[in-house]
Amino acid sequence: MIKFHPKDEMLKQHANGQLHLGLATAVSAHCELCSVCRDKLKQYTAAQAEQHLGEQSNDDIQTENVATLGNLSIANIDFSDMLKQITQLAPVEATESQRTIVEVKGTQYALPRALTNQVNHNWSGFGKISRMRLNADENNSRASLLHIDADGEIPEHSHTGREITLLLEGNFEDEFSQYVPGDFIELDANHQHSPKTINGCLCYTVVDAPLHFTKGISKILNPIGELIY
Amino acid sequence: MQNIQSQSHQSRYDKAYVRQNKQTMDDSKSTQLLTELKEQLVKVANQRDKQAYAELFSYFAPKILNFGNQKLSSQGLAMDLVQETMTTVWTKAHLFDADKGSVTTWVFTIMRNRCFDMLRKVQHNKEDTFGDDIWPVFESPQAEEQEDHILTAKMLKHVDALPPLQRQVVKGIYLQELSQQELSTKLSVPLGTIKSRLRLGLVKLRSILEKHYD
């Protein structure tokens, strides 16, 4: 059972396309795994569609004056050329969407669709931790695929910003809970945690700012924060 | 949200009485509108009907332009958004699936996805397009079937882990879709035995699933 979900507010922003790439990817991948949020997202999307494209949506444009075909002008813009140009085009077939597979430490993983075209980078890391840095638009935000081998753990750390972890495969646990694939875990600067995994796991992570490792010898590992996330 | 909006329009336009009349007819009118939009889209899909498309165009284009102006703050980019969105409506009309949502939701999804990529291009100078990956619109049904297969395959693995007698009953009921009575006859064991094996099997299955997925 998936126990951790994005907040409704975040789902609404996602429906409206307001989240940045890293977050939008995380929410999308969660919804692919979680039917509850998928249904909610569907409702929010329908509501947004109604707001922007519904009958009532356009009162400040003089729709009454919309002309018919041949002399199509809306709000003083002549759309007839555009219309003519578009209707000369041939239908386009659907492209088969194939799941992208990544391989790390000899195991293959099929990724959520949101990540299909985002994973053309190399893995790096050390020991049981492997990381693939992904493109993120925002300057301070970092998105990665993070793989932890069986019996691996990440030293206790806190975040200077928000950290979102979406568990894609396998299981892990921290001081707060045990997690299953699809769990969408949001932690902020007030939380410290040290995730460990028994059988290994693959996560998608987005952090708004670099991590700080807080405990004893782990402090030496602070540069690792830069590496992992 | 809708209410607040329409109220602000009312005061802005001083047409409150017109609008109130409109409101009472809203429900049936919008249902009718959605049906019309759907019929037009179907004509475009099946017959490449240009007249039907022109009607869709004249309904959606100003609204998309409006949305584009708000989000992209540029008339030129807003026009690009109209062009790209409406091009997709024309070239992919046959991929619209009425079971998955209304025409307005479909067009909104196309528009929102394009707008997401256009915004990234403007703000971050990114040329790549991820919108349709993040909010799949034209997903082939095959991909979804696959997911079910994965789930079924996982489930079957656990069913196979049951003790043989329980496994036989669980598979008989859920995969071959036999009734308990049919199964009892087929296996020549009393109905009560079938019932208890099924119960034991399901309890076991649940504990396996809890262990693996919770």
PDB file of N, CA and C in Angstrom, chain A residues 154-158 192 211-226:
ATOM      1  N   ILE A 154      22.340   5.733   3.560  1.00  0.00           N
ATOM      2  CA  ILE A 154      22.872   7.067   3.350  1.00  0.00           C
ATOM      3  C   ILE A 154      23.049   7.680   4.725  1.00  0.00           C
ATOM      4  N   PRO A 155      24.248   8.222   5.018  1.00  0.00           N
ATOM      5  CA  PRO A 155      24.484   8.780   6.358  1.00  0.00           C
ATOM      6  C   PRO A 155      23.417   9.807   6.725  1.00  0.00           C
ATOM      7  N   GLU A 156      23.138   9.913   8.040  1.00  0.00           N
ATOM      8  CA  GLU A 156      22.115  10.850   8.486  1.00  0.00           C
ATOM      9  C   GLU A 156      22.377  12.248   7.954  1.00  0.00           C
ATOM     10  N   HIS A 157      21.336  12.832   7.436  1.00  0.00           N
ATOM     11  CA  HIS A 157      21.499  14.169   6.876  1.00  0.00           C
ATOM     12  C   HIS A 157      20.204  14.954   7.023  1.00  0.00           C
ATOM     13  N   SER A 158      20.334  16.262   6.963  1.00  0.00           N
ATOM     14  CA  SER A 158      19.135  17.092   6.882  1.00  0.00           C
ATOM     15  C   SER A 158      19.233  17.868   5.583  1.00  0.00           C
ATOM     16  N   GLN A 192      15.637  15.397   9.767  1.00  0.00           N
ATOM     17  CA  GLN A 192      16.874  14.689   9.476  1.00  0.00           C
ATOM     18  C   GLN A 192      16.478  13.240   9.265  1.00  0.00           C
ATOM     19  N   LEU A 211      22.335  19.074   0.330  1.00  0.00           N
ATOM     20  CA  LEU A 211      22.138  18.481   1.650  1.00  0.00           C
ATOM     21  C   LEU A 211      23.239  18.861   2.621  1.00  0.00           C
ATOM     22  N   HIS A 212      22.940  18.728   3.906  1.00  0.00           N
ATOM     23  CA  HIS A 212      23.977  18.831   4.918  1.00  0.00           C
ATOM     24  C   HIS A 212      24.007  17.557   5.733  1.00  0.00           C
ATOM     25  N   PHE A 213      25.141  16.947   5.804  1.00  0.00           N
ATOM     26  CA  PHE A 213      25.259  15.773   6.662  1.00  0.00           C
ATOM     27  C   PHE A 213      25.576  16.246   8.065  1.00  0.00           C
ATOM     28  N   THR A 214      24.905  15.662   9.048  1.00  0.00           N
ATOM     29  CA  THR A 214      24.919  16.270  10.374  1.00  0.00           C
ATOM     30  C   THR A 214      25.669  15.476  11.435  1.00  0.00           C
ATOM     31  N   LYS A 215      25.985  14.217  11.183  1.00  0.00           N
ATOM     32  CA  LYS A 215      26.398  13.371  12.289  1.00  0.00           C
ATOM     33  C   LYS A 215      27.862  12.950  12.205  1.00  0.00           C
ATOM     34  N   GLY A 216      28.591  13.145  13.307  1.00  0.00           N
ATOM     35  CA  GLY A 216      29.956  12.679  13.501  1.00  0.00           C
ATOM     36  C   GLY A 216      30.781  12.593  12.247  1.00  0.00           C
ATOM     37  N   ILE A 217      31.223  11.371  12.004  1.00  0.00           N
ATOM     38  CA  ILE A 217      32.158  11.170  10.903  1.00  0.00           C
ATOM     39  C   ILE A 217      31.524  11.491   9.558  1.00  0.00           C
ATOM     40  N   SER A 218      30.192  11.426   9.556  1.00  0.00           N
ATOM     41  CA  SER A 218      29.496  11.722   8.303  1.00  0.00           C
ATOM     42  C   SER A 218      29.765  13.126   7.819  1.00  0.00           C
ATOM     43  N   LYS A 219      30.126  14.006   8.794  1.00  0.00           N
ATOM     44  CA  LYS A 219      30.397  15.382   8.392  1.00  0.00           C
ATOM     45  C   LYS A 219      31.510  15.437   7.371  1.00  0.00           C
ATOM     46  N   ILE A 220      32.450  14.500   7.530  1.00  0.00           N
ATOM     47  CA  ILE A 220      33.529  14.431   6.547  1.00  0.00           C
ATOM     48  C   ILE A 220      32.951  14.157   5.165  1.00  0.00           C
ATOM     49  N   LEU A 221      31.803  13.490   5.190  1.00  0.00           N
ATOM     50  CA  LEU A 221      31.207  13.082   3.917  1.00  0.00           C
ATOM     51  C   LEU A 221      30.388  14.184   3.270  1.00  0.00           C
ATOM     52  N   ASN A 222      30.403  15.368   3.881  1.00  0.00           N
ATOM     53  CA  ASN A 222      29.544  16.419   3.353  1.00  0.00           C
ATOM     54  C   ASN A 222      29.614  16.607   1.835  1.00  0.00           C
ATOM     55  N   PRO A 223      30.806  16.521   1.272  1.00  0.00           N
ATOM     56  CA  PRO A 223      30.851  16.623  -0.189  1.00  0.00           C
ATOM     57  C   PRO A 223      29.999  15.544  -0.890  1.00  0.00           C
ATOM     58  N   ILE A 224      29.766  14.461  -0.152  1.00  0.00           N
ATOM     59  CA  ILE A 224      28.948  13.393  -0.742  1.00  0.00           C
ATOM     60  C   ILE A 224      27.548  13.891  -1.070  1.00  0.00           C
ATOM     61  N   GLY A 225      27.056  14.788  -0.197  1.00  0.00           N
ATOM     62  CA  GLY A 225      25.735  15.353  -0.444  1.00  0.00           C
ATOM     63  C   GLY A 225      25.643  15.918  -1.849  1.00  0.00           C
ATOM     64  N   GLU A 226      26.690  16.603  -2.215  1.00  0.00           N
ATOM     65  CA  GLU A 226      26.757  17.144  -3.561  1.00  0.00           C
ATOM     66  C   GLU A 226      26.729  16.028  -4.597  1.00  0.00           C
TER      67      GLU A 226
END
